Amino acid sequence: MSVPRRVRTGSAAALALAAALSGCATMQEGASSRADPFEPVNRAMYAIHEPIDTNLVRPLAQAWVDYVPRPVQSAVRTFFGNIDDGFSALNGLLQGKWDKAGDDLGRITVNVWGLGLIDIASEAGIPKGEEDFGQTFGFWGIPQGPYLFVPLIGPTTVRDGTGLGLRFYLGPLGYVDEIPLRNVLYGLGALDRRAEALDASAMVDRAAIDKYTFIRRSYLQRREYMVHDGNPPRKDDDE
Amino acid sequence: MTRRLDALRRALLLGACALLASGSALAQEAPDALVKRVSQEVTQIVKTDAKVRAGDQARIREVVESRLLPHFDFSRMTALAMGRHWARATPEQKARLADEFRSLLVRTYSSTLTQYRDQSIDYKPLRADAAATEVTVRTEVVRPGQSPVQIDYGMAKGANGWKAYDVIVGGVSLVTNYRDEFNEQIRSGGIDALVAALVARNKGGGAK
């Protein structure tokens, strides 16, 4: 299967790094450091990521939102959304959530009539599923594992990162044989993802005392919430 | 005859009691009704107030201060974010922390407010029994062309009615987030370091 080498080596390197580090990590006190045993390395990764994001990726995403015509933006989002819907359906099935999987499959079927570029399904009120491999692993009882911050990709964990790697490995864009086209598609997809997170970034800018910590806790809370479909078990995690 | 008058008097008395009871029920507005009323008021202002629409920061801050903040319990919020460290703080430290935390949240809210101009809010039915003193009020913010965002309010009933002590946006609890932030500052330099970090943040300095 033709999988983009960049992605494959990237996630392989991240996993190797995680494996190497897990041997020598010393546990610190506190709930946050339990979730983030590689904090020094992650902070170094964040220090690499931050300036690239602030000076290049984020302004590009902002320009995309500000200057590209709305219909083009929504066509791009819908295009990649179809792929997400497919994976959401698969993961709904893997978790036995038949209704959700049905919605996702319904979305794809309906959106075919918009050539996959017009989100008719949302207009018709079919809710967009958000299931992914990381959540399926969580549903199966696999814990998050150590938190990881990967430059350009952002916050993830060993579990969610593995899910993300699997998704890219299985993703249809890997079958696009024309390399320049494939790279354009990957670029557009990444840009759309980043544009979606612009509001969240603005929020972090204003609310955080330390952005790294704020992003980490937000990410872990959000994922816990998603694994439990909006009803995470209550716990008093005061260290 | 007297018996009839008596019955009448009793009926009137009952009616008066019912009126009084409903009056105090208004004073003790139900938490979900409170959230709905305040959100609608603020949404209305965001949509119609010319200064807010023009992005006048002073006016926006005034709206947040006068309309939203009276419904938050900042010392409880601060105590929850401080966790076990709260008990060790002196009364002055507690007062300053609550004050600075409040300012930080005003800043955050003020700049978020105008982003939600085209929103509509769905209010979910409250699932709690009438005697509950702590509830979660669930809402969903729907924005055109984007997936909806769940915004929940953790609310507690006190002497002055219901007040919010946490806001949970898409599963991300503000208090839980700040607990990590606060812990980290306290670990590196004690409670005074946390106060200093909050002061620096509120003076307009960016996050690290």
Tab-separated table of C-alpha atoms in Angstrom:
chain	number	residue	atom	x	y	z
A	1	MET	CA	0.000	0.000	0.000
A	2	SER	CA	1.262	3.435	-0.817
A	3	VAL	CA	1.353	5.371	2.365
A	4	PRO	CA	3.109	8.726	2.393
A	5	ARG	CA	6.578	8.085	3.741
A	6	ARG	CA	6.598	11.358	5.651
A	7	VAL	CA	3.658	10.341	7.776
A	8	ARG	CA	4.859	6.809	8.260
A	9	THR	CA	8.344	7.755	9.408
A	10	GLY	CA	6.899	10.555	11.536
A	11	SER	CA	4.638	8.352	13.597
A	12	ALA	CA	7.221	5.582	13.722
A	13	ALA	CA	9.719	8.054	15.138
A	14	ALA	CA	7.188	9.265	17.698
A	15	LEU	CA	6.466	5.716	18.817
A	16	ALA	CA	10.151	4.819	18.971
A	17	LEU	CA	10.778	7.935	21.011
A	18	ALA	CA	7.966	7.038	23.363
A	19	ALA	CA	9.270	3.492	23.742
A	20	ALA	CA	12.807	4.662	24.408
A	21	LEU	CA	11.652	7.192	26.940
A	22	SER	CA	9.323	4.910	28.828
A	23	GLY	CA	12.357	2.971	29.994
A	24	CYS	CA	14.031	5.891	31.703
A	25	ALA	CA	11.172	8.105	32.798
A	26	THR	CA	11.113	8.924	36.452
A	27	MET	CA	7.662	9.474	37.865
A	28	GLN	CA	7.008	12.802	39.498
A	29	GLU	CA	4.266	13.540	42.001
A	30	GLY	CA	0.845	14.781	40.948
A	31	ALA	CA	-1.958	13.798	38.611
A	32	SER	CA	-0.694	15.904	35.727
A	33	SER	CA	2.769	14.366	35.783
A	34	ARG	CA	1.274	10.895	36.006
A	35	ALA	CA	-0.459	11.626	32.719
A	36	ASP	CA	2.666	13.282	31.316
A	37	PRO	CA	5.747	11.351	32.402
A	38	PHE	CA	7.757	12.728	29.467
A	39	GLU	CA	7.013	16.327	30.309
A	40	PRO	CA	10.558	17.668	29.765
A	41	VAL	CA	10.732	16.141	26.271
A	42	ASN	CA	7.162	17.204	25.471
A	43	ARG	CA	7.935	20.750	26.524
A	44	ALA	CA	10.956	20.742	24.228
A	45	MET	CA	8.714	19.517	21.393
A	46	TYR	CA	6.215	22.236	22.247
A	47	ALA	CA	9.009	24.822	22.118
A	48	ILE	CA	9.736	23.651	18.558
A	49	HIS	CA	6.076	23.614	17.593
A	50	GLU	CA	4.998	26.951	19.029
A	51	PRO	CA	7.005	29.382	16.864
A	52	ILE	CA	6.258	27.404	13.676
A	53	ASP	CA	2.578	27.438	14.494
A	54	THR	CA	2.430	31.083	15.576
A	55	ASN	CA	4.456	32.453	12.678
A	56	LEU	CA	3.490	30.181	9.831
A	57	VAL	CA	0.705	27.648	10.234
A	58	ARG	CA	-1.715	29.745	12.239
A	59	PRO	CA	-1.473	32.863	9.994
A	60	LEU	CA	-1.994	30.605	6.965
A	61	ALA	CA	-5.093	29.090	8.529
A	62	GLN	CA	-6.342	32.556	9.460
A	63	ALA	CA	-5.801	33.770	5.889
A	64	TRP	CA	-7.680	30.708	4.637
A	65	VAL	CA	-10.641	31.636	6.831
A	66	ASP	CA	-10.463	35.357	6.021
A	67	TYR	CA	-9.792	35.401	2.282
A	68	VAL	CA	-10.875	32.133	0.695
A	69	PRO	CA	-14.538	32.232	-0.443
A	70	ARG	CA	-16.912	30.500	1.975
A	71	PRO	CA	-18.210	27.933	-0.535
A	72	VAL	CA	-14.642	26.800	-1.238
A	73	GLN	CA	-13.923	26.493	2.474
A	74	SER	CA	-17.038	24.477	3.088
A	75	ALA	CA	-16.397	22.270	0.046
A	76	VAL	CA	-12.949	21.433	1.414
A	77	ARG	CA	-14.364	20.752	4.855
A	78	THR	CA	-17.091	18.540	3.416
A	79	PHE	CA	-14.613	16.673	1.225
A	80	PHE	CA	-12.434	15.711	4.180
A	81	GLY	CA	-15.547	15.347	6.309
A	82	ASN	CA	-16.623	12.398	4.135
A	83	ILE	CA	-13.431	10.591	5.066
A	84	ASP	CA	-14.037	11.425	8.725
A	85	ASP	CA	-17.603	10.134	8.414
A	86	GLY	CA	-16.285	6.866	7.004
A	87	PHE	CA	-13.874	6.398	9.888
A	88	SER	CA	-16.531	7.507	12.345
A	89	ALA	CA	-18.888	4.849	10.955
A	90	LEU	CA	-16.184	2.173	11.188
A	91	ASN	CA	-15.391	3.131	14.770
A	92	GLY	CA	-19.068	3.323	15.662
A	93	LEU	CA	-19.365	-0.283	14.438
A	94	LEU	CA	-16.258	-1.339	16.367
A	95	GLN	CA	-17.930	0.007	19.517
A	96	GLY	CA	-21.344	-1.468	18.751
A	97	LYS	CA	-22.896	2.004	18.463
A	98	TRP	CA	-25.195	1.038	15.620
A	99	ASP	CA	-27.268	4.244	15.635
A	100	LYS	CA	-24.225	6.452	15.376
A	101	ALA	CA	-22.680	4.298	12.660
A	102	GLY	CA	-26.002	4.423	10.828
A	103	ASP	CA	-25.992	8.223	10.969
A	104	ASP	CA	-22.452	8.358	9.646
A	105	LEU	CA	-23.208	5.979	6.789
A	106	GLY	CA	-26.380	7.953	6.105
A	107	ARG	CA	-24.336	11.150	5.911
A	108	ILE	CA	-22.013	9.671	3.302
A	109	THR	CA	-24.913	8.319	1.270
A	110	VAL	CA	-26.707	11.663	1.314
A	111	ASN	CA	-23.596	13.717	0.619
A	112	VAL	CA	-22.834	11.701	-2.514
A	113	TRP	CA	-25.655	13.745	-4.048
A	114	GLY	CA	-23.644	16.876	-3.343
A	115	LEU	CA	-20.657	15.197	-5.050
A	116	GLY	CA	-19.090	14.969	-1.607
A	117	LEU	CA	-18.516	18.713	-1.651
A	118	ILE	CA	-21.810	20.047	-0.312
A	119	ASP	CA	-22.792	18.994	3.170
A	120	ILE	CA	-26.433	18.180	2.456
A	121	ALA	CA	-26.490	15.771	5.397
A	122	SER	CA	-25.892	18.557	7.922
A	123	GLU	CA	-28.569	20.679	6.262
A	124	ALA	CA	-30.885	17.707	6.652
A	125	GLY	CA	-29.985	17.515	10.324
A	126	ILE	CA	-28.069	14.215	10.358
A	127	PRO	CA	-25.617	14.746	13.209
A	128	LYS	CA	-21.931	14.450	12.419
A	129	GLY	CA	-20.310	11.605	14.313
A	130	GLU	CA	-16.944	12.143	15.868
A	131	GLU	CA	-15.800	8.601	16.573
A	132	ASP	CA	-12.180	7.699	15.894
A	133	PHE	CA	-9.720	4.880	16.662
A	134	GLY	CA	-8.449	6.547	19.830
A	135	GLN	CA	-11.992	6.586	21.209
A	136	THR	CA	-12.562	2.980	20.155
A	137	PHE	CA	-9.423	1.933	22.046
A	138	GLY	CA	-10.716	3.906	25.015
A	139	PHE	CA	-14.128	2.258	24.737
A	140	TRP	CA	-12.371	-1.112	24.796
A	141	GLY	CA	-10.756	-0.094	28.074
A	142	ILE	CA	-7.291	0.750	26.834
A	143	PRO	CA	-5.945	3.689	28.884
A	144	GLN	CA	-4.568	6.851	27.305
A	145	GLY	CA	-0.969	6.068	28.114
A	146	PRO	CA	1.573	8.877	28.339
A	147	TYR	CA	0.732	12.284	26.936
A	148	LEU	CA	2.756	13.303	23.887
A	149	PHE	CA	3.198	16.636	22.211
A	150	VAL	CA	4.183	16.223	18.558
A	151	PRO	CA	5.319	19.284	16.593
A	152	LEU	CA	2.841	20.232	13.817
A	153	ILE	CA	0.386	17.564	14.959
A	154	GLY	CA	-0.166	18.895	18.456
A	155	PRO	CA	-1.320	17.258	21.659
A	156	THR	CA	-1.935	13.514	21.632
A	157	THR	CA	-1.219	10.421	23.699
A	158	VAL	CA	0.272	7.027	22.961
A	159	ARG	CA	-3.262	5.624	22.523
A	160	ASP	CA	-4.688	8.459	20.447
A	161	GLY	CA	-1.470	8.844	18.475
A	162	THR	CA	-1.576	5.138	17.580
A	163	GLY	CA	-5.174	5.649	16.450
A	164	LEU	CA	-4.132	8.621	14.356
A	165	GLY	CA	-1.317	6.624	12.761
A	166	LEU	CA	-3.759	3.819	11.941
A	167	ARG	CA	-6.165	6.304	10.425
A	168	PHE	CA	-3.492	7.735	8.136
A	169	TYR	CA	-2.316	4.255	7.219
A	170	LEU	CA	-5.845	3.207	6.210
A	171	GLY	CA	-6.882	6.587	4.820
A	172	PRO	CA	-7.895	6.838	1.168
A	173	LEU	CA	-5.447	9.622	0.379
A	174	GLY	CA	-2.666	7.062	0.565
A	175	TYR	CA	-4.121	5.550	-2.624
A	176	VAL	CA	-3.708	8.773	-4.594
A	177	ASP	CA	-0.743	7.872	-6.770
A	178	GLU	CA	-0.029	11.283	-8.161
A	179	ILE	CA	2.353	12.645	-5.558
A	180	PRO	CA	1.903	16.413	-6.109
A	181	LEU	CA	-1.882	16.039	-5.953
A	182	ARG	CA	-1.601	13.916	-2.855
A	183	ASN	CA	0.594	16.516	-1.178
A	184	VAL	CA	-1.850	19.268	-2.056
A	185	LEU	CA	-4.662	17.220	-0.538
A	186	TYR	CA	-2.679	16.573	2.634
A	187	GLY	CA	-1.861	20.269	2.842
A	188	LEU	CA	-5.484	21.312	2.402
A	189	GLY	CA	-6.639	18.788	4.972
A	190	ALA	CA	-4.105	20.033	7.500
A	191	LEU	CA	-5.038	23.650	6.819
A	192	ASP	CA	-8.717	22.897	7.315
A	193	ARG	CA	-7.948	21.108	10.591
A	194	ARG	CA	-5.921	24.062	11.812
A	195	ALA	CA	-8.611	26.538	10.753
A	196	GLU	CA	-11.132	24.600	12.794
A	197	ALA	CA	-8.988	25.058	15.900
A	198	LEU	CA	-8.431	28.812	15.538
A	199	ASP	CA	-11.100	29.752	18.076
A	200	ALA	CA	-9.658	27.293	20.566
A	201	SER	CA	-6.190	28.807	20.081
A	202	ALA	CA	-7.538	32.298	20.715
A	203	MET	CA	-9.144	30.998	23.891
A	204	VAL	CA	-5.864	29.441	25.073
A	205	ASP	CA	-4.054	32.723	24.379
A	206	ARG	CA	-6.378	34.606	26.643
A	207	ALA	CA	-7.105	32.140	29.385
A	208	ALA	CA	-3.874	30.231	29.966
A	209	ILE	CA	-1.234	31.067	32.531
A	210	ASP	CA	1.034	28.442	31.003
A	211	LYS	CA	-0.121	27.389	27.541
A	212	TYR	CA	1.533	23.976	27.619
A	213	THR	CA	-0.296	22.986	30.799
A	214	PHE	CA	-3.570	24.480	29.638
A	215	ILE	CA	-3.492	22.658	26.300
A	216	ARG	CA	-2.555	19.373	27.972
A	217	ARG	CA	-5.433	19.411	30.462
A	218	SER	CA	-7.893	20.632	27.823
A	219	TYR	CA	-6.877	17.842	25.465
A	220	LEU	CA	-7.077	15.094	28.089
A	221	GLN	CA	-10.453	16.311	29.364
A	222	ARG	CA	-11.852	16.632	25.867
A	223	ARG	CA	-10.787	13.119	24.886
A	224	GLU	CA	-12.166	11.607	28.095
A	225	TYR	CA	-15.445	13.361	27.369
A	226	MET	CA	-15.529	12.067	23.785
A	227	VAL	CA	-14.747	8.475	24.756
A	228	HIS	CA	-17.776	8.574	27.062
A	229	ASP	CA	-19.978	10.344	24.501
A	230	GLY	CA	-20.406	13.414	26.640
A	231	ASN	CA	-20.977	11.683	29.973
A	232	PRO	CA	-17.562	11.059	31.519
A	233	PRO	CA	-17.595	9.496	34.986
A	234	ARG	CA	-17.330	12.095	37.724
A	235	LYS	CA	-14.138	12.050	39.659
A	236	ASP	CA	-12.479	14.377	42.093
A	237	ASP	CA	-9.001	14.390	40.657
A	238	ASP	CA	-7.448	16.781	43.117
A	239	GLU	CA	-4.029	15.192	42.702
B	1	MET	CA	-72.942	33.143	58.146
B	2	THR	CA	-69.876	33.487	60.296
B	3	ARG	CA	-68.784	30.105	59.177
B	4	ARG	CA	-69.055	31.252	55.563
B	5	LEU	CA	-67.005	34.374	56.284
B	6	ASP	CA	-64.523	32.206	58.035
B	7	ALA	CA	-64.196	30.005	54.949
B	8	LEU	CA	-63.787	33.084	52.809
B	9	ARG	CA	-61.123	34.466	55.098
B	10	ARG	CA	-59.340	31.155	55.046
B	11	ALA	CA	-59.474	31.040	51.263
B	12	LEU	CA	-58.084	34.550	51.040
B	13	LEU	CA	-55.350	33.673	53.463
B	14	LEU	CA	-54.490	30.623	51.416
B	15	GLY	CA	-54.416	32.717	48.271
B	16	ALA	CA	-52.112	35.228	49.936
B	17	CYS	CA	-49.834	32.425	51.042
B	18	ALA	CA	-49.718	31.049	47.528
B	19	LEU	CA	-48.841	34.477	46.189
B	20	LEU	CA	-46.094	34.918	48.753
B	21	ALA	CA	-44.762	31.483	47.978
B	22	SER	CA	-44.613	32.204	44.270
B	23	GLY	CA	-42.925	35.518	45.068
B	24	SER	CA	-40.157	33.789	46.964
B	25	ALA	CA	-39.954	31.194	44.204
B	26	LEU	CA	-39.151	34.041	41.838
B	27	ALA	CA	-36.435	35.255	44.171
B	28	GLN	CA	-35.060	31.710	44.220
B	29	GLU	CA	-35.086	31.378	40.456
B	30	ALA	CA	-34.441	27.807	39.332
B	31	PRO	CA	-30.864	27.263	38.062
B	32	ASP	CA	-31.838	26.364	34.509
B	33	ALA	CA	-34.229	29.312	34.319
B	34	LEU	CA	-31.454	31.568	35.578
B	35	VAL	CA	-28.967	30.347	32.965
B	36	LYS	CA	-31.552	30.790	30.251
B	37	ARG	CA	-32.535	34.296	31.332
B	38	VAL	CA	-28.950	35.533	31.700
B	39	SER	CA	-27.822	33.969	28.392
B	40	GLN	CA	-30.757	35.494	26.576
B	41	GLU	CA	-30.104	38.911	28.087
B	42	VAL	CA	-26.444	38.817	27.148
B	43	THR	CA	-27.097	37.404	23.669
B	44	GLN	CA	-29.593	40.195	23.124
B	45	ILE	CA	-27.015	42.814	24.131
B	46	VAL	CA	-24.339	41.263	21.914
B	47	LYS	CA	-26.743	41.388	18.967
B	48	THR	CA	-28.189	44.873	19.482
B	49	ASP	CA	-25.773	47.062	21.461
B	50	ALA	CA	-23.945	49.273	18.962
B	51	LYS	CA	-20.843	49.689	21.123
B	52	VAL	CA	-20.529	45.954	21.755
B	53	ARG	CA	-20.965	45.269	18.055
B	54	ALA	CA	-18.248	47.788	17.271
B	55	GLY	CA	-15.919	45.914	19.615
B	56	ASP	CA	-15.723	48.611	22.309
B	57	GLN	CA	-13.730	46.701	24.959
B	58	ALA	CA	-14.737	48.964	27.844
B	59	ARG	CA	-18.418	48.463	27.080
B	60	ILE	CA	-17.990	44.706	26.618
B	61	ARG	CA	-16.216	44.477	29.955
B	62	GLU	CA	-19.021	46.471	31.552
B	63	VAL	CA	-21.607	44.031	30.177
B	64	VAL	CA	-19.636	41.058	31.496
B	65	GLU	CA	-19.172	42.732	34.894
B	66	SER	CA	-22.787	43.765	35.331
B	67	ARG	CA	-24.680	40.904	33.664
B	68	LEU	CA	-22.581	37.764	34.036
B	69	LEU	CA	-20.337	38.103	37.048
B	70	PRO	CA	-23.033	38.526	39.703
B	71	HIS	CA	-24.042	34.946	38.902
B	72	PHE	CA	-20.615	33.426	39.570
B	73	ASP	CA	-19.224	32.385	42.929
B	74	PHE	CA	-15.571	33.325	42.574
B	75	SER	CA	-14.314	32.297	45.958
B	76	ARG	CA	-15.790	28.830	45.493
B	77	MET	CA	-14.343	28.674	41.991
B	78	THR	CA	-10.925	29.704	43.274
B	79	ALA	CA	-11.125	27.257	46.161
B	80	LEU	CA	-11.940	24.405	43.766
B	81	ALA	CA	-9.103	25.342	41.430
B	82	MET	CA	-6.712	25.563	44.385
B	83	GLY	CA	-7.708	22.132	45.686
B	84	ARG	CA	-5.829	21.136	48.823
B	85	HIS	CA	-3.692	24.270	48.696
B	86	TRP	CA	-6.699	26.463	49.520
B	87	ALA	CA	-6.638	25.485	53.189
B	88	ARG	CA	-3.013	26.637	53.490
B	89	ALA	CA	-3.647	30.096	52.029
B	90	THR	CA	-3.952	33.092	54.347
B	91	PRO	CA	-7.175	35.145	54.219
B	92	GLU	CA	-5.319	37.908	52.318
B	93	GLN	CA	-3.968	35.407	49.807
B	94	LYS	CA	-7.453	33.962	49.349
B	95	ALA	CA	-8.944	37.387	48.727
B	96	ARG	CA	-6.231	38.341	46.234
B	97	LEU	CA	-6.435	34.995	44.440
B	98	ALA	CA	-10.193	35.224	44.045
B	99	ASP	CA	-9.850	38.811	42.848
B	100	GLU	CA	-7.125	38.082	40.280
B	101	PHE	CA	-8.831	34.922	39.079
B	102	ARG	CA	-11.986	36.954	38.590
B	103	SER	CA	-10.113	39.525	36.490
B	104	LEU	CA	-8.600	36.778	34.352
B	105	LEU	CA	-12.014	35.296	33.674
B	106	VAL	CA	-13.486	38.722	32.861
B	107	ARG	CA	-10.742	39.217	30.284
B	108	THR	CA	-11.323	35.790	28.804
B	109	TYR	CA	-15.090	36.178	28.684
B	110	SER	CA	-14.934	39.703	27.327
B	111	SER	CA	-12.945	38.692	24.296
B	112	THR	CA	-14.946	35.528	23.684
B	113	LEU	CA	-18.302	37.265	23.827
B	114	THR	CA	-18.282	38.859	20.395
B	115	GLN	CA	-17.288	35.589	18.702
B	116	TYR	CA	-20.716	34.193	19.380
B	117	ARG	CA	-22.828	36.697	17.517
B	118	ASP	CA	-24.580	34.243	15.199
B	119	GLN	CA	-25.111	31.589	17.825
B	120	SER	CA	-28.340	30.138	19.001
B	121	ILE	CA	-28.555	28.270	22.280
B	122	ASP	CA	-30.502	25.102	23.058
B	123	TYR	CA	-31.364	24.660	26.714
B	124	LYS	CA	-31.485	21.044	27.809
B	125	PRO	CA	-34.083	19.961	30.390
B	126	LEU	CA	-32.693	19.940	33.899
B	127	ARG	CA	-32.284	16.452	35.315
B	128	ALA	CA	-32.165	16.990	39.070
B	129	ASP	CA	-34.681	16.703	41.858
B	130	ALA	CA	-36.212	19.792	43.383
B	131	ALA	CA	-34.286	19.519	46.637
B	132	ALA	CA	-30.854	19.365	44.969
B	133	THR	CA	-28.371	22.065	45.968
B	134	GLU	CA	-25.856	21.241	43.231
B	135	VAL	CA	-26.824	20.767	39.617
B	136	THR	CA	-25.342	20.828	36.139
B	137	VAL	CA	-27.260	23.000	33.700
B	138	ARG	CA	-26.688	21.805	30.141
B	139	THR	CA	-26.819	23.983	27.059
B	140	GLU	CA	-25.750	23.549	23.474
B	141	VAL	CA	-24.481	26.409	21.347
B	142	VAL	CA	-25.325	26.007	17.682
B	143	ARG	CA	-23.316	28.002	15.172
B	144	PRO	CA	-24.002	27.959	11.446
B	145	GLY	CA	-21.722	25.609	9.533
B	146	GLN	CA	-19.950	24.278	12.609
B	147	SER	CA	-20.514	21.370	14.933
B	148	PRO	CA	-22.440	22.356	18.070
B	149	VAL	CA	-20.580	23.045	21.300
B	150	GLN	CA	-21.877	21.762	24.639
B	151	ILE	CA	-21.600	24.361	27.373
B	152	ASP	CA	-22.517	23.168	30.863
B	153	TYR	CA	-22.629	25.148	34.074
B	154	GLY	CA	-21.861	23.634	37.455
B	155	MET	CA	-24.160	25.469	39.846
B	156	ALA	CA	-24.653	25.479	43.598
B	157	LYS	CA	-27.427	26.905	45.701
B	158	GLY	CA	-26.338	29.331	48.381
B	159	ALA	CA	-27.865	32.036	50.563
B	160	ASN	CA	-28.166	34.374	47.551
B	161	GLY	CA	-29.700	31.842	45.204
B	162	TRP	CA	-27.969	29.788	42.539
B	163	LYS	CA	-24.488	30.667	41.398
B	164	ALA	CA	-22.147	29.057	38.893
B	165	TYR	CA	-18.840	27.644	40.119
B	166	ASP	CA	-17.666	25.957	36.917
B	167	VAL	CA	-18.114	26.244	33.174
B	168	ILE	CA	-17.549	23.118	31.090
B	169	VAL	CA	-17.036	23.780	27.387
B	170	GLY	CA	-17.151	20.671	25.202
B	171	GLY	CA	-16.190	18.557	28.201
B	172	VAL	CA	-13.334	20.833	29.245
B	173	SER	CA	-13.919	22.108	32.771
B	174	LEU	CA	-12.438	25.502	33.464
B	175	VAL	CA	-11.871	24.678	37.112
B	176	THR	CA	-10.081	21.416	36.300
B	177	ASN	CA	-7.874	23.191	33.771
B	178	TYR	CA	-6.925	25.885	36.237
B	179	ARG	CA	-6.267	23.307	38.942
B	180	ASP	CA	-3.302	22.086	36.890
B	181	GLU	CA	-2.187	25.629	36.182
B	182	PHE	CA	-2.441	26.645	39.836
B	183	ASN	CA	-0.709	23.499	41.064
B	184	GLU	CA	2.160	24.073	38.724
B	185	GLN	CA	2.721	27.656	39.893
B	186	ILE	CA	2.404	26.675	43.541
B	187	ARG	CA	4.842	23.799	43.098
B	188	SER	CA	7.422	26.103	41.586
B	189	GLY	CA	7.164	28.955	44.080
B	190	GLY	CA	4.331	28.660	46.553
B	191	ILE	CA	1.037	30.494	46.684
B	192	ASP	CA	2.722	33.882	46.283
B	193	ALA	CA	4.171	32.741	42.962
B	194	LEU	CA	0.662	31.908	41.800
B	195	VAL	CA	-0.620	35.327	42.856
B	196	ALA	CA	2.311	36.953	41.041
B	197	ALA	CA	1.650	34.887	37.888
B	198	LEU	CA	-2.022	35.886	37.878
B	199	VAL	CA	-1.153	39.552	38.429
B	200	ALA	CA	1.377	39.474	35.587
B	201	ARG	CA	-1.170	37.765	33.325
B	202	ASN	CA	-3.832	40.363	34.114
B	203	LYS	CA	-1.440	43.242	33.483
B	204	GLY	CA	-1.590	42.213	29.852
B	205	GLY	CA	1.439	39.948	29.685
B	206	GLY	CA	1.029	36.949	27.383
B	207	ALA	CA	1.078	33.391	28.582
B	208	LYS	CA	4.359	31.569	28.664
